[in-house]
Coordinates of C-alpha atoms in Angstrom, one line a residue:
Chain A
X1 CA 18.9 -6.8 -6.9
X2 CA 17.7 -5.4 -3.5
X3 CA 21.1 -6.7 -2.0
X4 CA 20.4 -4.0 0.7
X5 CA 17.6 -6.0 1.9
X6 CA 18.3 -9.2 1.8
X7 CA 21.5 -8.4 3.6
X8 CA 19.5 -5.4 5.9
X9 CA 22.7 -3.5 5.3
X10 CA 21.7 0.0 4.7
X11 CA 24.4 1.8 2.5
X12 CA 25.2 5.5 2.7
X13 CA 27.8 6.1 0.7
X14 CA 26.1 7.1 -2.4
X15 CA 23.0 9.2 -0.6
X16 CA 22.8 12.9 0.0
X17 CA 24.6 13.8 2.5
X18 CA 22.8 14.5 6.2
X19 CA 24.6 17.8 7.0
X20 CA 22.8 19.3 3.3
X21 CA 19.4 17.9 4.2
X22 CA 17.4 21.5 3.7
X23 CA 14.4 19.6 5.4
X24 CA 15.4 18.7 8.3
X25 CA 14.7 20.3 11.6
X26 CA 14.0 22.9 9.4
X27 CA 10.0 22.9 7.9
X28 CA 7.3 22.2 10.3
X29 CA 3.3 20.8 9.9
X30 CA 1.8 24.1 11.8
X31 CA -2.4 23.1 10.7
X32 CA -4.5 20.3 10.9
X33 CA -8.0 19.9 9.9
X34 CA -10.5 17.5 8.8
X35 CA -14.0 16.5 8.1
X36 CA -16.6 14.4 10.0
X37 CA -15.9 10.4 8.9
X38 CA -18.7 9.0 7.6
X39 CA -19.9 5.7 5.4
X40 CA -22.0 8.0 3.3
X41 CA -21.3 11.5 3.1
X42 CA -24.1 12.5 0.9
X43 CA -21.3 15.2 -0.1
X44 CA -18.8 15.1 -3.2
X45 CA -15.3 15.5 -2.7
X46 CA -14.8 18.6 -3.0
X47 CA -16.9 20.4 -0.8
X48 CA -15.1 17.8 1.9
X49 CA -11.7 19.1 0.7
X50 CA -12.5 22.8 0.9
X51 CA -14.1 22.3 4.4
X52 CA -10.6 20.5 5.5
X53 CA -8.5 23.2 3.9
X54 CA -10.7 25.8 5.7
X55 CA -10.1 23.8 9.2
X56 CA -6.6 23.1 8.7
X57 CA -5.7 27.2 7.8
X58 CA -8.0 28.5 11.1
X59 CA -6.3 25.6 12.9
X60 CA -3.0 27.4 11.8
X61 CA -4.4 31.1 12.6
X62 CA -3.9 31.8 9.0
X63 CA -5.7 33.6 6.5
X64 CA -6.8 31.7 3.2
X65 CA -4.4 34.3 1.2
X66 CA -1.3 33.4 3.1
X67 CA -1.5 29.8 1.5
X68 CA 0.9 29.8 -1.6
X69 CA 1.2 25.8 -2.4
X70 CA -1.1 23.1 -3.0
X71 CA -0.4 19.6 -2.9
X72 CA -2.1 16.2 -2.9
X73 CA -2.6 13.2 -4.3
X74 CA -2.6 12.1 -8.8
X75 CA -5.5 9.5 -8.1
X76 CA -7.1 12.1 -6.2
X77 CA -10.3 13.0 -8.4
X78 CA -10.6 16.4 -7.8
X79 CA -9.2 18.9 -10.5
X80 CA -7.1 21.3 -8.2
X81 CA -7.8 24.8 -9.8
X82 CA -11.3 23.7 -9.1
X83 CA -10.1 23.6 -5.4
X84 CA -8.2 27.1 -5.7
X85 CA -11.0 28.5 -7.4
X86 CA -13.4 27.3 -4.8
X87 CA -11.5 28.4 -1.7
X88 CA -11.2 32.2 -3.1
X89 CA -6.9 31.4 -2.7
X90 CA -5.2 33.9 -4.6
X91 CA -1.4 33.6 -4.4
X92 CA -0.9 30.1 -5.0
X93 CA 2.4 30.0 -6.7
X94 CA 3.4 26.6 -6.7
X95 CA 1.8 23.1 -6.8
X96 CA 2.4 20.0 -7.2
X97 CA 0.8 16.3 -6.9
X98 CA 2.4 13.0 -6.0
X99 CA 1.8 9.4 -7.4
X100 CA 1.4 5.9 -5.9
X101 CA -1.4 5.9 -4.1
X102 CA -1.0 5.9 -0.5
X103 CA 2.5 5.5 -0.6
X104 CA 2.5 9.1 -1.3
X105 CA 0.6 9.9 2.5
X106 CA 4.2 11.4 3.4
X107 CA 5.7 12.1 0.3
X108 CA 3.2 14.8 -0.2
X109 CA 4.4 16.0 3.1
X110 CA 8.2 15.7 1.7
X111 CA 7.8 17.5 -1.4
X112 CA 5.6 20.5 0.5
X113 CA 8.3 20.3 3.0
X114 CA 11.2 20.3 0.1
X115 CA 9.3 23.3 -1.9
X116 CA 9.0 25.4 1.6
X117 CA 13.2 24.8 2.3
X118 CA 14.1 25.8 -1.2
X119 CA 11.5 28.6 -0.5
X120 CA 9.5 28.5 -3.8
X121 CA 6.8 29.2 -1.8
X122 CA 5.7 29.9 1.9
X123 CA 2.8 28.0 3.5
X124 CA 1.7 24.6 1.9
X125 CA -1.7 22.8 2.4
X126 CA -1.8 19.4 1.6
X127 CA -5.0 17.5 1.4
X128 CA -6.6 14.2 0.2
X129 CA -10.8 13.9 -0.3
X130 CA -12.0 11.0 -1.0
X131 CA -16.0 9.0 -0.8
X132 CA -14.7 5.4 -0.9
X133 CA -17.4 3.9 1.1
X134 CA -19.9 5.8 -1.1
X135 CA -18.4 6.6 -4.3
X136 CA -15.7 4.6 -6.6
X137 CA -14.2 1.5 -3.8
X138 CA -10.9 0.2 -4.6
X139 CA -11.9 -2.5 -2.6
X140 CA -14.1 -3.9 -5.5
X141 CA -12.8 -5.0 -8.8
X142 CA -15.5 -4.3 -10.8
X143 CA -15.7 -0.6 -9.5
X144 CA -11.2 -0.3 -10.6
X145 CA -11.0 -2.7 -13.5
X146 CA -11.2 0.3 -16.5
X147 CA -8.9 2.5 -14.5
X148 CA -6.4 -0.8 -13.6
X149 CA -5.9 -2.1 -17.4
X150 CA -5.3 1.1 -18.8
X151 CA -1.6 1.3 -20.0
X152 CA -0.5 3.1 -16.4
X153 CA -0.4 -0.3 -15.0
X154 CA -0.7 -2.7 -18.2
X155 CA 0.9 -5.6 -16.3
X156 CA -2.5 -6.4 -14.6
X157 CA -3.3 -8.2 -17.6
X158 CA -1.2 -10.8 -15.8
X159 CA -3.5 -10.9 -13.2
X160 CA -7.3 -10.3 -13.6
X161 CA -8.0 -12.9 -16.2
X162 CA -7.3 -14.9 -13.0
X163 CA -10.3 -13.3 -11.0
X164 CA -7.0 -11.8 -9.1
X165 CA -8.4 -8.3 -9.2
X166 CA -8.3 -6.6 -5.6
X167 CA -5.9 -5.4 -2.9
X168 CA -6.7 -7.7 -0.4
X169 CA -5.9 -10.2 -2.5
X170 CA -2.7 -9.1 -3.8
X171 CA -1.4 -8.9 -0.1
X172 CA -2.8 -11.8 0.6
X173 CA -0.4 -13.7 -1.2
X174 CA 2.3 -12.3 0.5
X175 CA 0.6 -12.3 3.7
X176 CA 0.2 -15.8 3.2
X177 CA 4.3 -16.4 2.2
X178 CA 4.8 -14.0 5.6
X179 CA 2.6 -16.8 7.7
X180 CA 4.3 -19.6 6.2
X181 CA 7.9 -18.7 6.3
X182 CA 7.7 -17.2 10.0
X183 CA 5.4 -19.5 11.6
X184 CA 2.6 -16.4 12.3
X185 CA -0.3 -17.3 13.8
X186 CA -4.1 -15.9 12.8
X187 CA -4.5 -15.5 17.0
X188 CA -1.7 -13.5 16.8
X189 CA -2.3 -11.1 13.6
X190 CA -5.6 -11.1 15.7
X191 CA -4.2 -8.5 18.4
X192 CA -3.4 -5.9 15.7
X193 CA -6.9 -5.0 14.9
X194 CA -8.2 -5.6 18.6
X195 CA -5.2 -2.9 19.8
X196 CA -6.4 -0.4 17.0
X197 CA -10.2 -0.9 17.8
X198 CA -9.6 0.1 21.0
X199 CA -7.6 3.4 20.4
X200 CA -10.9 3.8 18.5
X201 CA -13.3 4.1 21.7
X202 CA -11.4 7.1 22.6
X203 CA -11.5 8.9 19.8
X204 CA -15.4 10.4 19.0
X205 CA -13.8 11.4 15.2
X206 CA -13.3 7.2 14.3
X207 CA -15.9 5.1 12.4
X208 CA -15.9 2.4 14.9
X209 CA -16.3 4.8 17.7
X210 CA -18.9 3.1 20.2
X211 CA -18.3 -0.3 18.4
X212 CA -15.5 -2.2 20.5
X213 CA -14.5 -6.1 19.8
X214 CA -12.5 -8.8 21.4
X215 CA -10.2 -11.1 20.0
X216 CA -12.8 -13.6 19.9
X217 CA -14.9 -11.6 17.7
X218 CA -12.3 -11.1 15.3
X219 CA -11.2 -15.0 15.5
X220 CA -15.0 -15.5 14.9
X221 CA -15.3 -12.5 11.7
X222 CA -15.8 -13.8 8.5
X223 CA -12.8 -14.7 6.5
X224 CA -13.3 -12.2 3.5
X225 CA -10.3 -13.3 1.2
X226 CA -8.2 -16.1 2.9
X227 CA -5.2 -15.0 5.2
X228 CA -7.8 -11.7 6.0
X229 CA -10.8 -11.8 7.3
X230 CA -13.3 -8.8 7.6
X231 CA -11.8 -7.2 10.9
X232 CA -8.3 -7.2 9.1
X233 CA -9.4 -5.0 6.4
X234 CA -9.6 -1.1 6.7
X235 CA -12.4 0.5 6.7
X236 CA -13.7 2.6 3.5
X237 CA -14.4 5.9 4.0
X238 CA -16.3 9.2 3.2
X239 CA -14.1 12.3 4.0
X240 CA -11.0 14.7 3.9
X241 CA -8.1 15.8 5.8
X242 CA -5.5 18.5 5.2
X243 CA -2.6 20.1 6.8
X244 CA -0.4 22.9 6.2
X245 CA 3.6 23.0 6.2
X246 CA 5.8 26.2 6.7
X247 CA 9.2 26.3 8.0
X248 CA 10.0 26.2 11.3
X249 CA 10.8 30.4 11.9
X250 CA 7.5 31.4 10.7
X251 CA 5.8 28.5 13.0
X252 CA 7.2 30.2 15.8
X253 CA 5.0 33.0 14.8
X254 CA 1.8 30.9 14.7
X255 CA -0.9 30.0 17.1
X256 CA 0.2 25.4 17.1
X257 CA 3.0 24.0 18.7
X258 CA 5.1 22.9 15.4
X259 CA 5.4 19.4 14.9
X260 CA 9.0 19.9 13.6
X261 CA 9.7 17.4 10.8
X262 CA 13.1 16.0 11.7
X263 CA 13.3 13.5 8.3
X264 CA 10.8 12.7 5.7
X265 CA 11.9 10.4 2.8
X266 CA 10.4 8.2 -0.1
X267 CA 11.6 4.5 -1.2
X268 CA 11.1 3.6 -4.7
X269 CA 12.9 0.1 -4.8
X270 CA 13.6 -2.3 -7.5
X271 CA 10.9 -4.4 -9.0
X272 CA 8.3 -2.0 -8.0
X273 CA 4.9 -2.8 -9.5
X274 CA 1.9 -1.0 -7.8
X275 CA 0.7 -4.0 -4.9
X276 CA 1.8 -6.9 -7.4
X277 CA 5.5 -7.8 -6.1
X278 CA 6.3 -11.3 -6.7
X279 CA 9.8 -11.4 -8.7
X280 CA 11.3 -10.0 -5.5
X281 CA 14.0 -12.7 -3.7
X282 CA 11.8 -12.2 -0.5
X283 CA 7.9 -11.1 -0.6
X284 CA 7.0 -12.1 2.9
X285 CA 8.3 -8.6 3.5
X286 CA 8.0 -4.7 3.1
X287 CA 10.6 -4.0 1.3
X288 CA 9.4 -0.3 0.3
X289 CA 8.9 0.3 4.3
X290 CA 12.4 -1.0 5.2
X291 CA 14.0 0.8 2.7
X292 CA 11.6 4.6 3.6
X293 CA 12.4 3.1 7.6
X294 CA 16.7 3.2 6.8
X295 CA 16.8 6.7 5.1
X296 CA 14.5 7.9 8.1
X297 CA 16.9 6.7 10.9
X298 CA 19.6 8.1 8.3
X299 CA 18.3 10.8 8.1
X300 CA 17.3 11.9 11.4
X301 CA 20.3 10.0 12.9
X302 CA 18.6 8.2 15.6
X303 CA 16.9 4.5 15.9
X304 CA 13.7 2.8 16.5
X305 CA 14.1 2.8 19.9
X306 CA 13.8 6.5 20.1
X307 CA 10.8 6.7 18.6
X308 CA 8.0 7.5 20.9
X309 CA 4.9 6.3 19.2
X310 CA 3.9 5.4 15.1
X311 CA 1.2 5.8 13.1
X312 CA 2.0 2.5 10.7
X313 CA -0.6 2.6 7.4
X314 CA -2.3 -0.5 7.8
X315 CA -5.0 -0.9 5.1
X316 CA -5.2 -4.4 6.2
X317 CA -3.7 -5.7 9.9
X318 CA -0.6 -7.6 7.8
X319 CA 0.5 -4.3 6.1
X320 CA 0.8 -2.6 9.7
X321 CA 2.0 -5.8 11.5
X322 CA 5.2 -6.8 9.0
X323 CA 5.7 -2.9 9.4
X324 CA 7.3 -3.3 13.0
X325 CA 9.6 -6.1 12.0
X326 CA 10.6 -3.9 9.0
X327 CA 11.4 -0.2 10.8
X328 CA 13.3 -2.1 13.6
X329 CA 10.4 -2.5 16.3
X330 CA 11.2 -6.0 16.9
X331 CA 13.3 -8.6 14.6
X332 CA 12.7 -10.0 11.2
X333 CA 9.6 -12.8 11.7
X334 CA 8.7 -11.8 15.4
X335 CA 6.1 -9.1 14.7
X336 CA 3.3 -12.1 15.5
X337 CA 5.1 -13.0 19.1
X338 CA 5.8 -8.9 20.0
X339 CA 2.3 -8.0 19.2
X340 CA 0.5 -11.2 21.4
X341 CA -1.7 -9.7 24.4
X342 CA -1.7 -6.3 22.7
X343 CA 0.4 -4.8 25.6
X344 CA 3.6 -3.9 23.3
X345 CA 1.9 -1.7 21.1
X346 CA -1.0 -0.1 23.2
X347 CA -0.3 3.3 24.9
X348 CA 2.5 3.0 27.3
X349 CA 3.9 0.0 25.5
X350 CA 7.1 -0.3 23.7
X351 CA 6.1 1.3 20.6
X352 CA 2.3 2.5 20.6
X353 CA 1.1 2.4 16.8
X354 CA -1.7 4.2 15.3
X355 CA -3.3 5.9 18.2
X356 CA -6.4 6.8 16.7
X357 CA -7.8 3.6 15.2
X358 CA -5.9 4.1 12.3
X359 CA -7.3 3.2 8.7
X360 CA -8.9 -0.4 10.3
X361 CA -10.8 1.2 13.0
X362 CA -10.3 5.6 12.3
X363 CA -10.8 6.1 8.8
X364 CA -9.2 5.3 5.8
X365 CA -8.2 8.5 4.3
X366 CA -5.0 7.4 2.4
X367 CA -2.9 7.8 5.5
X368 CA -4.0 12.2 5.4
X369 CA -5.2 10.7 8.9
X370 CA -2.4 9.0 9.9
X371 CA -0.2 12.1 9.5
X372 CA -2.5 14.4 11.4
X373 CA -2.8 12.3 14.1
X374 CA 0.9 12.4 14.0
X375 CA 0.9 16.1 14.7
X376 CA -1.5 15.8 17.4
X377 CA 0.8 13.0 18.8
X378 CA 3.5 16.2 18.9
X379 CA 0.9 18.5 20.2
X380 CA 0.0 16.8 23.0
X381 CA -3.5 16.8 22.2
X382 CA -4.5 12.9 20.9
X383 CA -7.3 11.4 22.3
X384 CA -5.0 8.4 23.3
X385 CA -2.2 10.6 24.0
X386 CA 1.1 9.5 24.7
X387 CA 3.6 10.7 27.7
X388 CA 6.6 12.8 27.0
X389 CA 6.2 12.3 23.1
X390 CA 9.5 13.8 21.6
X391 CA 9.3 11.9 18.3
X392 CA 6.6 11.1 16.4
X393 CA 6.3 8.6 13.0
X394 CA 4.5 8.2 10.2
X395 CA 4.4 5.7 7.3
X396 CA 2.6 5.3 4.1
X397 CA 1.5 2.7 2.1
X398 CA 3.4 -0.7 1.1
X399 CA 3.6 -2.6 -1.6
X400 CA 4.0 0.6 -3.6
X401 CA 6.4 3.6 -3.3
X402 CA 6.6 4.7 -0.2
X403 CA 7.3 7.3 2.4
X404 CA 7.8 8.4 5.7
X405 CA 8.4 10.7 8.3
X406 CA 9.5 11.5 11.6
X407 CA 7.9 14.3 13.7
X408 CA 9.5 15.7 16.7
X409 CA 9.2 18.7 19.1
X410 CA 10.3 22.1 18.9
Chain B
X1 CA -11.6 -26.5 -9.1
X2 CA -11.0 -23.7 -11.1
X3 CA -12.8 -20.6 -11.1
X4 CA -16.1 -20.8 -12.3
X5 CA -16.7 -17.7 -14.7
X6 CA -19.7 -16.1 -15.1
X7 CA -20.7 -16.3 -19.0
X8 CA -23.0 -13.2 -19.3
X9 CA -20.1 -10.9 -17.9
X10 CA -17.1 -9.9 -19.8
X11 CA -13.7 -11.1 -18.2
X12 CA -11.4 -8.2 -17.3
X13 CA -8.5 -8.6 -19.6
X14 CA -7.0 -5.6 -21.5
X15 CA -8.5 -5.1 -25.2
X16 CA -5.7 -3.1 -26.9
X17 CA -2.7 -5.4 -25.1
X18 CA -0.5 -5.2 -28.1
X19 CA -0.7 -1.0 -28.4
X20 CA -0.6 -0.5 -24.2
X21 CA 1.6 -3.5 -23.3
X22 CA 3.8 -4.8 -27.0
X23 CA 6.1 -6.6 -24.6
X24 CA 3.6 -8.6 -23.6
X25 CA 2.3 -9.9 -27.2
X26 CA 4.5 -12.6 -27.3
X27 CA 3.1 -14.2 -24.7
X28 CA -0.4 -14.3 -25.5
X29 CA 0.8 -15.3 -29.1
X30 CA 1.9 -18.6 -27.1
X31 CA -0.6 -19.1 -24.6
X32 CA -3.2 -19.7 -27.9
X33 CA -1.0 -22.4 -29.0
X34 CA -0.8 -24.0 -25.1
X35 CA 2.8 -22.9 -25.0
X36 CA 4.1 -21.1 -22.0
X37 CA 6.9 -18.9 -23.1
X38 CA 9.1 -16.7 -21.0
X39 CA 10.6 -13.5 -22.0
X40 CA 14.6 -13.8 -21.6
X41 CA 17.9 -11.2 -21.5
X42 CA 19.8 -12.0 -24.5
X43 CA 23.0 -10.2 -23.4
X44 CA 23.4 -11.4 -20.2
X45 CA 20.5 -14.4 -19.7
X46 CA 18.4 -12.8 -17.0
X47 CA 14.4 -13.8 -17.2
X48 CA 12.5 -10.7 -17.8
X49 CA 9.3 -11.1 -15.4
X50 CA 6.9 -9.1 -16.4
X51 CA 8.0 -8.7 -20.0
X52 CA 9.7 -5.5 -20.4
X53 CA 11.6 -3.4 -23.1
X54 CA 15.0 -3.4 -21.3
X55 CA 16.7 -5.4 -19.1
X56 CA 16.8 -4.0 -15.7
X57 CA 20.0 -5.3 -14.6
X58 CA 22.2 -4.7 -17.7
X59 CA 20.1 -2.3 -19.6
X60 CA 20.4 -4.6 -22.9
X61 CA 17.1 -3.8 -25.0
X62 CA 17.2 -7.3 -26.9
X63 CA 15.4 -10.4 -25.8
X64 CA 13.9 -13.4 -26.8
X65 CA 11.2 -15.7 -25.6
X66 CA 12.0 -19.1 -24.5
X67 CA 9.7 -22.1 -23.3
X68 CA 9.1 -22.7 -20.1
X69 CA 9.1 -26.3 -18.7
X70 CA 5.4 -25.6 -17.4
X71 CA 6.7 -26.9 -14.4
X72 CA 6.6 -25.2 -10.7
X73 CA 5.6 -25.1 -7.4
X74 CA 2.5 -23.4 -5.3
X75 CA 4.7 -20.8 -4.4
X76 CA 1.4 -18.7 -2.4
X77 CA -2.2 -18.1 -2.6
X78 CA -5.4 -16.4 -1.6
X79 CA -9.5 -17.4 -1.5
X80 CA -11.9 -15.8 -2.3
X81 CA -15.1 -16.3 -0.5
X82 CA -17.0 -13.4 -1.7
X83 CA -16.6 -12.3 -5.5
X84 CA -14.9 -9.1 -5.8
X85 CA -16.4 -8.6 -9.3
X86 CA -19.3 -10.1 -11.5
X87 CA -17.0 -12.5 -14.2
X88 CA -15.6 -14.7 -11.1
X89 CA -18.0 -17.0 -9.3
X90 CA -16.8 -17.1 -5.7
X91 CA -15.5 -19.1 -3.9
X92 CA -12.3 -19.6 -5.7
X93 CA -9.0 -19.1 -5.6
X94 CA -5.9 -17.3 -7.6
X95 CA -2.5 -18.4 -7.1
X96 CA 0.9 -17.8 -7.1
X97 CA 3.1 -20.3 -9.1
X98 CA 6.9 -20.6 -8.9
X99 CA 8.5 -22.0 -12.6
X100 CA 10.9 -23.9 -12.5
X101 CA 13.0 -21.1 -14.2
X102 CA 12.4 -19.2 -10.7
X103 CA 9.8 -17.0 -12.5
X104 CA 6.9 -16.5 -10.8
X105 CA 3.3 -16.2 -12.5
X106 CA 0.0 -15.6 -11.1
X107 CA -2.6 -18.3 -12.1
X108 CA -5.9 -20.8 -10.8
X109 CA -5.7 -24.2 -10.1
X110 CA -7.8 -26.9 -12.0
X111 CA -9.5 -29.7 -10.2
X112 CA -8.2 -29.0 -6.7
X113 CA -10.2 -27.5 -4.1
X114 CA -9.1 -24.5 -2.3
X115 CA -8.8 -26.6 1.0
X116 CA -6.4 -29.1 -1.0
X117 CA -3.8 -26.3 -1.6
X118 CA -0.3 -26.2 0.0
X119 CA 2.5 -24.2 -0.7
X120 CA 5.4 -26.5 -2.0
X121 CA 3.1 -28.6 -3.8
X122 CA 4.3 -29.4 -7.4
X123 CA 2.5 -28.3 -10.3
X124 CA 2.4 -28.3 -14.3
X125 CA 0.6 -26.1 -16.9
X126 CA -2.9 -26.5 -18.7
X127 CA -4.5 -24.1 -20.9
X128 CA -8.1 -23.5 -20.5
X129 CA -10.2 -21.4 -22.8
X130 CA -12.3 -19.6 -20.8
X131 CA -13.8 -17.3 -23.8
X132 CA -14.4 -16.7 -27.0
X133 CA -11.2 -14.3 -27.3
X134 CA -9.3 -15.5 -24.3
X135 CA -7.0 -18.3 -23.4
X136 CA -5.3 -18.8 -20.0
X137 CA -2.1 -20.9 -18.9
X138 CA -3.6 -22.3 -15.3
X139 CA -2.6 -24.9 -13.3
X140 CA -2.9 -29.0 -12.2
X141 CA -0.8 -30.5 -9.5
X142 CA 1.5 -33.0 -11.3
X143 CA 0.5 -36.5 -11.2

């Protein structure tokens, strides 16, 4: 079970071939658009979805009949003919919605990308609304438990007898095996969140926009459920984001530089439960991030040390932080020592991560922000911009399926 | 300490276990009788964790339950200093326990504070009814 892993020998002699990848270097993200981030929107979801939609097809310099697809999340509570309906779109001729929470931030990008190659349809928007600082906050078990025992995920019988009942939590423990196998220091998961907080003063779009800290605030934060205290947790959000994806002729045509998507893959490996992975061998890892990381480089045929800068979905500073030691940034247990002093992963360091803020310091819009920011990365045109950018990544969530892709230039 | 549960509020535990989750039945059966069973391969031996209808690495769909030993190690562990929901009393902690068997099972400590905990330290079952309806298997570090 997960020999791949435990050995971090990637096979590839029973996946797809490269040279019939229909995706790659072929489909490109061509519109981004967004809402305000707020704490309390005082707006349901989806008049925040259709405003993001609207932004994301002017963005493009398309008109709202060009869009065909339609794609976003399961848990996403909006009913999507609702969304159609709403928007006035009236040749949508294919849809689709993927599960797993945010492990499905790119796979929704794969499968518009997959349904544009195989050309069911022509232009794509993908979106994700969501009031979690107002509304329903996954962060609180009492607001989740109804949805969580239901027979989707029945094994979390195992779990919230025992008061065990939140996210946080369930990485926790394997935060906690990460610390204690690998010697990891809290000064040193510290530097994550300080890093990310400052990409955050740059960007007037973040949450924590005007609201810098040092690393002695965050050593001094309350600990909110021990390994994480409050400045390791992301921070819930009120909004939307969307994006559209076309292939890469038709981008040509269009108003954006293409962010040209070179691979995009999921990872569904074994013993997958949804956050709650502890029969693994090995839990002080990300196994669904290495595993989404090897079929990337596979895919795309190049290495971490040609990527130019990652957006890493961090819902709390671990989840990013084991993510470098996982996609190849630096080696198995030294993602504490690389990231000391910040310098590796700010802008012009070896591998600047989630130049926004990301979800601990931008939003936390399921990784929808993560991807756009992405784009802009491609675009030239992120507020912490970084030099010569040629390829661009993007995870999604661990500790569930994942997914991934990489972004490059025209 | 163990957690401290808050009587007036119902603890989260799924009602209709046995029509969402029938693998699963067998081990509740146990736990009311303060026996801590594991759910086992019987084709080629593997322990089934959680319980499930086949077994994952030989696709056999017949098991059986066998005792566990009750006894493990703190395998990892969280606190909680502010309650995430109105049954659990904060502060307290949830653990992580490795069986003996390798299995691993999440759980609370009794009578040990969550500053006493350390990962390694060995540990053996209790079973503490904590409602009307509901008993758990928990933990006590083994004298």
């Amino acid at each position: 079970m997960l020999d791949e892993y435990v050995s971090r020998k990637y096979r590839d002699d029973w996946r797809p071939p490269v040279d019939a990848n229909l995706i790659k270097n072929k489909v490109a993200i061509v519109g981004i658009g967004q809402t305000k981030f707020t704490r309390d929107s005082q707006r349901d979801e989806l008049e925040m979805a259709v405003e993001s939609i609207k932004a994301a097809v002017d963005d493009a310099g398309l008109k709202m009949e060009d869009i065909d697809g339609m794609e976003m999340f399961t848990i996403d509570r909006l009913a999507m003919p609702m969304v159609i309906s709403t928007l006035g779109m009236k040749n949508i001729r294919f849809t689709s919605e993927v599960s797993f929470g945010g492990g499905a931030a790119c796979a929704v990008t794969m499968h518009a990308a997959a349904a544009v190659a195989t050309g069911a349809t022509n232009y794509v928007v993908c979106f994700r609304s969501l009031n979690e600082a107002s509304g329903q906050r996954y962060g609180r078990g009492d607001s989740y438990a109804d949805y969580m025992l239901k027979a989707v995920t029945p094994h979390y019988g195992y779990h919230w007898p025992f008061g065990f009942v939140t996210p946080l939590a369930w990485a926790g423990v394997w935060g906690k095996r990460w610390m204690h196998e690998f010697g990891i220091t809290r000064e040193q998961i510290g530097w994550w969140p300080v890093v990310l907080r400052e990409n955050a003063q740059n960007n007037p779009n973040a949450i924590y926009h005007g609201r810098p800290i040092t690393h002695q605030d965050y050593m001094e934060s309350p600990m909110i459920v021990d390994p994480l205290k409050l400045h390791d947790c992301c921070v819930d959000t009120d909004g939307a984001c969307a994006y559209i994806v076309t292939t890469v002729e038709r981008a040509r045509d269009l108003q954006q530089t293409p962010a040209v998507i070179l691979a995009a893959a999921q990872s569904c490996p074994m013993e997958q439960e949804i956050q709650t992975i502890y029969s693994r061998p090995v839990i002080s890892g990300l196994v669904e991030t290495w595993y989404a990381g090897q079929e990337l480089y596979r895919i795309a045929e190049v290495g971490p040390d040609d990527i130019d800068v990652a957006q890493l979905y961090d819902p709390y500073s671990i989840g990013g932080i084991i993510q470098l030691e996982e996609l190849g940034f630096c080696e198995r247990g030294e993602s504490g020592r690389f990231i000391e002093g910040g310098d590796n992963i700010r802008v012009g360091g070896k591998i600047p991560v989630n130049t926004s803020g990301g979800l601990l310091s931008e939003a936390y819009i399921h990784g929808f922000n993560l991807v756009i920011e992405g784009v802009r990365q491609i675009r030239g045109t992120s507020t912490n911009q970084v030099d010569n950018v040629e390829l661009s990544m993007v995870t999604a969530g661990p500790g569930v399926p994942s997914s991934g892709i990489i972004l490059r230039k025209d | 300490m163990t957690v401290e549960y808050n009587a007036e509020q119902k603890i989260p535990y799924p009602a209709l276990w046995h029509v969402l989750y029938r693998s699963s039945t067998p081990f509740w059966d146990g736990v009311k009788e303060d026996k801590l069973l594991l759910q086992k391969c019987k084709s080629c031996g593997s322990f089934l964790n959680p319980p499930r209808p086949m077994c994952p690495k030989c696709q056999s769909m017949e098991q059986e339950w066998v005792p566990a030993t009750g006894k493990g190690k703190l395998y990892s562990w969280v606190t909680y200093q502010e309650s995430p929901h109105p049954a659990f009393k904060a502060p307290y902690s949830a653990v992580l326990i490795e069986l003996e068997e390798g299995v691993r099972i999440v759980s609370n400590m009794v009578k040990v504070k969550p500053e006493e905990l350390q990962i390694g330290m060995p540990v053996q079952v209790t079973f503490e009814k904590v409602a009307e309806d509901l008993i758990l298997p928990k933990f006590e570090t083994m004298s």
